[in-house]
PDB file of C-alpha atoms in Angstrom:
ATOM      1  CA  MET A  61     183.236  28.594 262.553  1.00 60.00           C
ATOM      2  CA  TRP A  62     181.223  30.718 265.069  1.00 56.00           C
ATOM      3  CA  LEU A  63     183.770  33.509 265.275  1.00 62.00           C
ATOM      4  CA  ILE A  64     183.740  34.050 261.504  1.00 68.00           C
ATOM      5  CA  ASP A  65     180.192  33.129 260.554  1.00 68.00           C
ATOM      6  CA  SER A  66     178.265  35.095 263.241  1.00 77.00           C
ATOM      7  CA  SER A  67     177.936  38.839 263.477  1.00 77.00           C
ATOM      8  CA  ILE A  68     178.874  38.764 267.175  1.00 81.00           C
ATOM      9  CA  GLY A  69     181.911  36.674 266.448  1.00 82.00           C
ATOM     10  CA  ARG A  70     183.128  39.051 263.763  1.00 82.00           C
ATOM     11  CA  LYS A  71     182.602  41.996 266.110  1.00 85.00           C
ATOM     12  CA  LEU A  72     184.546  40.187 268.832  1.00 88.00           C
ATOM     13  CA  ILE A  73     187.500  39.614 266.528  1.00 88.00           C
ATOM     14  CA  MET A  74     187.493  43.255 265.465  1.00 87.00           C
ATOM     15  CA  SER A  75     187.284  44.351 269.103  1.00 89.00           C
ATOM     16  CA  ILE A  76     190.135  42.164 270.274  1.00 91.00           C
ATOM     17  CA  THR A  77     192.411  43.159 267.399  1.00 92.00           C
ATOM     18  CA  GLY A  78     191.446  46.789 267.928  1.00 91.00           C
ATOM     19  CA  LEU A  79     192.435  46.729 271.600  1.00 92.00           C
ATOM     20  CA  PHE A  80     195.684  44.967 270.706  1.00 93.00           C
ATOM     21  CA  LEU A  81     196.490  47.740 268.193  1.00 93.00           C
ATOM     22  CA  ILE A  82     195.685  50.388 270.843  1.00 93.00           C
ATOM     23  CA  LEU A  83     198.222  48.721 273.182  1.00 93.00           C
ATOM     24  CA  PHE A  84     200.794  48.831 270.366  1.00 93.00           C
ATOM     25  CA  LEU A  85     200.028  52.511 269.659  1.00 94.00           C
ATOM     26  CA  THR A  86     200.584  53.306 273.303  1.00 95.00           C
ATOM     27  CA  PHE A  87     203.873  51.505 273.370  1.00 93.00           C
ATOM     28  CA  HIS A  88     205.005  52.999 270.070  1.00 93.00           C
ATOM     29  CA  MET A  89     204.006  56.550 271.150  1.00 96.00           C
ATOM     30  CA  SER A  90     205.940  56.094 274.445  1.00 95.00           C
ATOM     31  CA  MET A  91     209.023  54.896 272.518  1.00 94.00           C
ATOM     32  CA  ASN A  92     208.887  57.769 270.015  1.00 95.00           C
ATOM     33  CA  ALA A  93     208.406  60.356 272.772  1.00 96.00           C
ATOM     34  CA  VAL A  94     211.848  59.493 274.007  1.00 96.00           C
ATOM     35  CA  ALA A  95     213.256  61.155 270.901  1.00 94.00           C
ATOM     36  CA  ILE A  96     211.974  64.464 272.176  1.00 95.00           C
ATOM     37  CA  PHE A  97     214.318  64.390 275.144  1.00 95.00           C
ATOM     38  CA  SER A  98     217.255  62.233 274.009  1.00 94.00           C
ATOM     39  CA  GLY A  99     218.164  61.247 270.482  1.00 92.00           C
ATOM     40  CA  GLU A 100     220.843  58.896 271.812  1.00 93.00           C
ATOM     41  CA  ALA A 101     218.304  57.058 274.039  1.00 94.00           C
ATOM     42  CA  TYR A 102     215.828  56.775 271.156  1.00 93.00           C
ATOM     43  CA  ASN A 103     218.545  55.330 268.898  1.00 90.00           C
ATOM     44  CA  GLY A 104     219.352  52.841 271.643  1.00 91.00           C
ATOM     45  CA  ILE A 105     215.738  51.691 271.717  1.00 90.00           C
ATOM     46  CA  CYS A 106     215.719  51.401 267.867  1.00 86.00           C
ATOM     47  CA  GLU A 107     218.883  49.301 267.992  1.00 83.00           C
ATOM     48  CA  PHE A 108     217.377  47.023 270.612  1.00 84.00           C
ATOM     49  CA  LEU A 109     214.203  46.641 268.536  1.00 81.00           C
ATOM     50  CA  GLY A 110     216.012  46.071 265.262  1.00 73.00           C
ATOM     51  CA  ALA A 111     215.717  43.015 263.016  1.00 70.00           C
ATOM     52  CA  ASN A 112     216.216  40.427 265.844  1.00 76.00           C
ATOM     53  CA  TRP A 113     213.860  37.514 266.217  1.00 75.00           C
ATOM     54  CA  TYR A 114     211.510  39.010 268.832  1.00 80.00           C
ATOM     55  CA  ALA A 115     211.115  42.221 266.872  1.00 78.00           C
ATOM     56  CA  LEU A 116     210.332  40.274 263.713  1.00 82.00           C
ATOM     57  CA  VAL A 117     207.781  38.130 265.495  1.00 87.00           C
ATOM     58  CA  GLY A 118     206.222  41.239 266.991  1.00 85.00           C
ATOM     59  CA  THR A 119     206.060  42.884 263.614  1.00 85.00           C
ATOM     60  CA  LEU A 120     204.438  39.786 262.084  1.00 90.00           C
ATOM     61  CA  VAL A 121     201.820  39.563 264.894  1.00 91.00           C
ATOM     62  CA  LEU A 122     201.116  43.247 264.594  1.00 90.00           C
ATOM     63  CA  ALA A 123     200.667  42.987 260.855  1.00 91.00           C
ATOM     64  CA  CYS A 124     198.293  40.025 261.210  1.00 93.00           C
ATOM     65  CA  GLY A 125     196.258  41.890 263.847  1.00 91.00           C
ATOM     66  CA  PHE A 126     195.979  44.995 261.666  1.00 92.00           C
ATOM     67  CA  ILE A 127     194.939  43.002 258.572  1.00 91.00           C
ATOM     68  CA  LEU A 128     192.341  41.052 260.515  1.00 91.00           C
ATOM     69  CA  HIS A 129     190.997  44.317 261.962  1.00 90.00           C
ATOM     70  CA  ILE A 130     190.652  45.866 258.525  1.00 88.00           C
ATOM     71  CA  ILE A 131     189.014  42.774 256.986  1.00 88.00           C
ATOM     72  CA  PHE A 132     186.384  42.371 259.660  1.00 85.00           C
ATOM     73  CA  ALA A 133     185.768  46.082 259.818  1.00 82.00           C
ATOM     74  CA  MET A 134     184.965  46.113 256.123  1.00 83.00           C
ATOM     75  CA  ILE A 135     182.761  43.040 256.361  1.00 83.00           C
ATOM     76  CA  LEU A 136     180.717  44.433 259.234  1.00 80.00           C
ATOM     77  CA  THR A 137     180.417  47.858 257.635  1.00 76.00           C
ATOM     78  CA  LEU A 138     179.204  46.450 254.257  1.00 78.00           C
ATOM     79  CA  ARG A 139     176.732  44.131 256.012  1.00 78.00           C
ATOM     80  CA  ASN A 140     175.387  46.942 258.151  1.00 72.00           C
ATOM     81  CA  MET A 141     174.928  49.153 255.063  1.00 71.00           C
ATOM     82  CA  LYS A 142     172.935  46.423 253.373  1.00 74.00           C
ATOM     83  CA  ALA A 143     170.859  45.582 256.367  1.00 67.00           C
ATOM     84  CA  ARG A 144     169.923  49.093 257.467  1.00 62.00           C
ATOM     85  CA  PRO A 145     167.140  51.032 255.647  1.00 53.00           C
ATOM     86  CA  VAL A 146     168.328  54.388 254.322  1.00 51.00           C
ATOM     87  CA  GLY A 147     165.629  56.465 256.041  1.00 45.00           C
ATOM     88  CA  TYR A 148     166.228  54.842 259.436  1.00 41.00           C
ATOM     89  CA  SER A 149     169.948  55.250 259.034  1.00 44.00           C
ATOM     90  CA  VAL A 150     169.744  58.996 258.342  1.00 44.00           C
ATOM     91  CA  GLN A 151     167.407  59.588 261.272  1.00 43.00           C
ATOM     92  CA  ARG A 152     169.445  57.609 263.662  1.00 45.00           C
ATOM     93  CA  ASN A 153     172.660  59.233 262.585  1.00 46.00           C
ATOM     94  CA  GLN A 154     171.268  62.686 263.102  1.00 44.00           C
ATOM     95  CA  ASN A 155     169.799  62.035 266.511  1.00 43.00           C
ATOM     96  CA  GLU A 156     171.766  59.391 268.294  1.00 39.00           C
ATOM     97  CA  VAL A 157     175.106  58.573 266.783  1.00 49.00           C
ATOM     98  CA  GLU A 158     178.209  60.599 267.381  1.00 59.00           C
ATOM     99  CA  LEU A 159     180.372  61.993 264.545  1.00 61.00           C
ATOM    100  CA  SER A 160     183.143  59.424 264.910  1.00 60.00           C
ATOM    101  CA  SER A 161     180.609  56.529 264.804  1.00 64.00           C
ATOM    102  CA  GLN A 162     179.006  57.879 261.641  1.00 66.00           C
ATOM    103  CA  ASN A 163     182.308  58.065 259.826  1.00 71.00           C
ATOM    104  CA  MET A 164     184.320  55.087 261.142  1.00 73.00           C
ATOM    105  CA  LEU A 165     184.842  53.762 257.549  1.00 74.00           C
ATOM    106  CA  VAL A 166     186.117  57.104 256.252  1.00 81.00           C
ATOM    107  CA  LEU A 167     188.323  57.583 259.333  1.00 83.00           C
ATOM    108  CA  GLY A 168     189.609  54.098 258.857  1.00 83.00           C
ATOM    109  CA  PHE A 169     190.707  54.851 255.297  1.00 87.00           C
ATOM    110  CA  VAL A 170     192.500  58.003 256.470  1.00 91.00           C
ATOM    111  CA  VAL A 171     194.220  56.011 259.224  1.00 91.00           C
ATOM    112  CA  ILE A 172     195.326  53.362 256.667  1.00 92.00           C
ATOM    113  CA  GLY A 173     196.633  56.052 254.324  1.00 93.00           C
ATOM    114  CA  GLY A 174     198.628  57.688 257.112  1.00 93.00           C
ATOM    115  CA  LEU A 175     199.954  54.308 258.159  1.00 93.00           C
ATOM    116  CA  LEU A 176     201.237  53.541 254.663  1.00 93.00           C
ATOM    117  CA  LEU A 177     202.963  56.920 254.544  1.00 93.00           C
ATOM    118  CA  HIS A 178     204.514  56.296 257.896  1.00 93.00           C
ATOM    119  CA  LEU A 179     205.756  52.862 256.880  1.00 92.00           C
ATOM    120  CA  THR A 180     207.443  54.196 253.744  1.00 91.00           C
ATOM    121  CA  GLN A 181     209.127  56.992 255.659  1.00 90.00           C
ATOM    122  CA  PHE A 182     210.336  55.102 258.729  1.00 89.00           C
ATOM    123  CA  TRP A 183     209.942  51.295 258.770  1.00 87.00           C
ATOM    124  CA  ALA A 184     211.085  50.950 255.098  1.00 84.00           C
ATOM    125  CA  LYS A 185     214.159  53.040 255.879  1.00 83.00           C
ATOM    126  CA  MET A 186     215.157  51.438 259.132  1.00 81.00           C
ATOM    127  CA  GLN A 187     214.030  47.907 259.927  1.00 78.00           C
ATOM    128  CA  LEU A 188     213.337  46.699 256.383  1.00 78.00           C
ATOM    129  CA  PRO A 189     216.885  47.247 255.074  1.00 77.00           C
ATOM    130  CA  GLU A 190     218.222  45.327 258.013  1.00 76.00           C
ATOM    131  CA  ILE A 191     215.754  42.481 257.373  1.00 74.00           C
ATOM    132  CA  MET A 192     216.797  42.404 253.722  1.00 75.00           C
ATOM    133  CA  GLY A 193     220.447  42.190 254.678  1.00 68.00           C
ATOM    134  CA  ALA A 194     221.440  45.639 253.623  1.00 58.00           C
ATOM    135  CA  GLU A 195     223.529  46.090 256.746  1.00 53.00           C
ATOM    136  CA  ALA A 196     226.017  48.566 255.325  1.00 47.00           C
ATOM    137  CA  GLU A 197     223.336  50.781 253.935  1.00 50.00           C
ATOM    138  CA  TYR A 198     221.400  50.600 257.239  1.00 46.00           C
ATOM    139  CA  ALA A 199     224.430  51.378 259.322  1.00 47.00           C
ATOM    140  CA  GLY A 200     225.601  54.196 257.075  1.00 45.00           C
ATOM    141  CA  GLN A 201     222.341  56.057 256.480  1.00 51.00           C
ATOM    142  CA  PHE A 202     219.474  54.928 258.640  1.00 59.00           C
ATOM    143  CA  SER A 203     220.898  53.915 262.056  1.00 68.00           C
ATOM    144  CA  ASP A 204     220.307  57.393 263.425  1.00 84.00           C
ATOM    145  CA  GLY A 205     216.520  57.307 263.985  1.00 88.00           C
ATOM    146  CA  ALA A 206     216.463  60.609 265.775  1.00 91.00           C
ATOM    147  CA  ALA A 207     218.038  62.291 262.774  1.00 91.00           C
ATOM    148  CA  LEU A 208     215.549  60.607 260.499  1.00 92.00           C
ATOM    149  CA  ILE A 209     212.658  62.027 262.606  1.00 94.00           C
ATOM    150  CA  GLN A 210     214.120  65.508 262.255  1.00 93.00           C
ATOM    151  CA  ALA A 211     214.720  65.091 258.548  1.00 92.00           C
ATOM    152  CA  THR A 212     211.189  63.813 257.882  1.00 93.00           C
ATOM    153  CA  PHE A 213     209.452  66.526 259.929  1.00 96.00           C
ATOM    154  CA  SER A 214     211.619  69.331 258.642  1.00 95.00           C
ATOM    155  CA  ASN A 215     209.000  69.571 255.880  1.00 96.00           C
ATOM    156  CA  PRO A 216     205.890  71.490 257.240  1.00 96.00           C
ATOM    157  CA  VAL A 217     203.659  69.842 254.703  1.00 96.00           C
ATOM    158  CA  ILE A 218     204.597  66.412 255.993  1.00 96.00           C
ATOM    159  CA  CYS A 219     203.986  67.686 259.558  1.00 97.00           C
ATOM    160  CA  LEU A 220     200.490  68.825 258.540  1.00 97.00           C
ATOM    161  CA  ILE A 221     199.695  65.544 256.892  1.00 96.00           C
ATOM    162  CA  TYR A 222     200.789  63.671 260.021  1.00 97.00           C
ATOM    163  CA  LEU A 223     198.695  65.914 262.322  1.00 96.00           C
ATOM    164  CA  VAL A 224     195.605  65.364 260.131  1.00 95.00           C
ATOM    165  CA  TRP A 225     196.276  61.633 260.218  1.00 95.00           C
ATOM    166  CA  LEU A 226     196.572  61.764 264.022  1.00 96.00           C
ATOM    167  CA  ALA A 227     193.314  63.729 264.314  1.00 95.00           C
ATOM    168  CA  ALA A 228     191.561  60.990 262.311  1.00 93.00           C
ATOM    169  CA  LEU A 229     193.141  58.430 264.536  1.00 94.00           C
ATOM    170  CA  TRP A 230     191.886  60.310 267.614  1.00 94.00           C
ATOM    171  CA  PHE A 231     188.263  60.252 266.349  1.00 91.00           C
ATOM    172  CA  HIS A 232     188.665  56.559 265.370  1.00 90.00           C
ATOM    173  CA  LEU A 233     189.970  55.579 268.837  1.00 92.00           C
ATOM    174  CA  THR A 234     187.372  57.543 270.797  1.00 90.00           C
ATOM    175  CA  HIS A 235     184.713  55.353 269.298  1.00 87.00           C
ATOM    176  CA  GLY A 236     186.585  52.148 268.829  1.00 87.00           C
ATOM    177  CA  PHE A 237     187.884  51.887 272.388  1.00 90.00           C
ATOM    178  CA  TRP A 238     184.537  51.895 274.222  1.00 88.00           C
ATOM    179  CA  SER A 239     182.799  49.999 271.421  1.00 87.00           C
ATOM    180  CA  ALA A 240     185.286  47.126 271.820  1.00 89.00           C
ATOM    181  CA  PHE A 241     184.457  46.781 275.520  1.00 88.00           C
ATOM    182  CA  GLN A 242     180.797  47.091 274.739  1.00 86.00           C
ATOM    183  CA  THR A 243     181.068  44.157 272.349  1.00 85.00           C
ATOM    184  CA  MET A 244     182.688  42.116 275.066  1.00 84.00           C
ATOM    185  CA  GLY A 245     179.762  42.714 277.396  1.00 81.00           C
ATOM    186  CA  ILE A 246     181.005  45.597 279.539  1.00 81.00           C
ATOM    187  CA  ASN A 247     178.119  47.933 279.290  1.00 76.00           C
ATOM    188  CA  GLY A 248     175.365  49.449 281.333  1.00 76.00           C
ATOM    189  CA  LYS A 249     174.498  52.895 282.774  1.00 80.00           C
ATOM    190  CA  THR A 250     177.444  52.764 285.170  1.00 83.00           C
ATOM    191  CA  TRP A 251     180.265  51.556 282.904  1.00 83.00           C
ATOM    192  CA  PHE A 252     179.205  53.119 279.584  1.00 83.00           C
ATOM    193  CA  PRO A 253     179.997  56.762 280.561  1.00 87.00           C
ATOM    194  CA  ARG A 254     183.215  55.626 282.215  1.00 90.00           C
ATOM    195  CA  LEU A 255     184.381  53.771 279.139  1.00 90.00           C
ATOM    196  CA  LYS A 256     183.639  56.776 276.896  1.00 89.00           C
ATOM    197  CA  CYS A 257     185.634  58.962 279.313  1.00 93.00           C
ATOM    198  CA  ILE A 258     188.554  56.515 279.354  1.00 93.00           C
ATOM    199  CA  ALA A 259     188.376  56.296 275.538  1.00 92.00           C
ATOM    200  CA  ASN A 260     188.732  60.092 275.254  1.00 94.00           C
ATOM    201  CA  ILE A 261     191.660  60.108 277.677  1.00 96.00           C
ATOM    202  CA  VAL A 262     193.528  57.258 275.943  1.00 95.00           C
ATOM    203  CA  ALA A 263     192.946  58.714 272.451  1.00 95.00           C
ATOM    204  CA  THR A 264     194.070  62.168 273.599  1.00 96.00           C
ATOM    205  CA  ILE A 265     197.263  60.849 275.266  1.00 97.00           C
ATOM    206  CA  ILE A 266     198.128  58.934 272.034  1.00 96.00           C
ATOM    207  CA  PHE A 267     197.334  61.983 269.854  1.00 97.00           C
ATOM    208  CA  LEU A 268     199.342  64.375 272.017  1.00 97.00           C
ATOM    209  CA  GLY A 269     202.313  61.976 272.314  1.00 97.00           C
ATOM    210  CA  PHE A 270     202.669  61.431 268.635  1.00 97.00           C
ATOM    211  CA  GLY A 271     201.799  65.052 267.823  1.00 97.00           C
ATOM    212  CA  ALA A 272     204.567  66.260 270.204  1.00 97.00           C
ATOM    213  CA  VAL A 273     207.066  64.117 268.302  1.00 97.00           C
ATOM    214  CA  VAL A 274     206.043  65.655 264.999  1.00 97.00           C
ATOM    215  CA  VAL A 275     206.174  69.229 266.352  1.00 97.00           C
ATOM    216  CA  ALA A 276     209.468  68.607 268.230  1.00 96.00           C
ATOM    217  CA  GLY A 277     211.046  67.121 265.103  1.00 96.00           C
ATOM    218  CA  TYR A 278     210.112  70.196 263.135  1.00 97.00           C
ATOM    219  CA  ILE A 279     211.456  72.555 265.793  1.00 96.00           C
ATOM    220  CA  GLN A 280     214.660  70.607 266.189  1.00 92.00           C
ATOM    221  CA  SER A 281     215.238  70.663 262.439  1.00 89.00           C
ATOM    222  CA  LEU A 282     215.213  74.465 262.330  1.00 86.00           C
TER     223      LEU A 282
END
């Protein structure tokens, strides 16, 4: 199959899944930002996006997109490392390639680690118990999502870990956003600088939105 067997096809799959994940991050950040202003409104959103069929379908689609993105990112990275001579790679990295591009694999691992932490602290305590049928436990302990945010970020160490994770995500997005459009053929002297500017804006908005939730959660817990 062309999409899987060719380098361009693999890059296209990684680009499409990456843009899909950016859309999700934007939505998730906007949803979480509500908790800064109203815990009641945030809990209402969490209740609406509980373990109903559309939330479960969305979670499944999201998980598949994320897994595909990781798999094809690893394949492309390993193939590039094998195909590129060491001397050429070092010279090119020093002179032409930005920091985020040089370290996409490392940044990706940091992002995955932060995601796993996030899943264990929030998804595993809210949606998962409801999916598993632990309705009493869910209702009694984890239905207040706003309180869970405050309890989680009452620990300054956890806050610091999240901010480091978000910083890595910022670097990852600043390169991944414009690179995805470049793969799809949107390039050239006119659009390339614009895409890089848009990438910085989108990544910064996502970073500041999530970061504000972390900081606000810590302040509200005091």
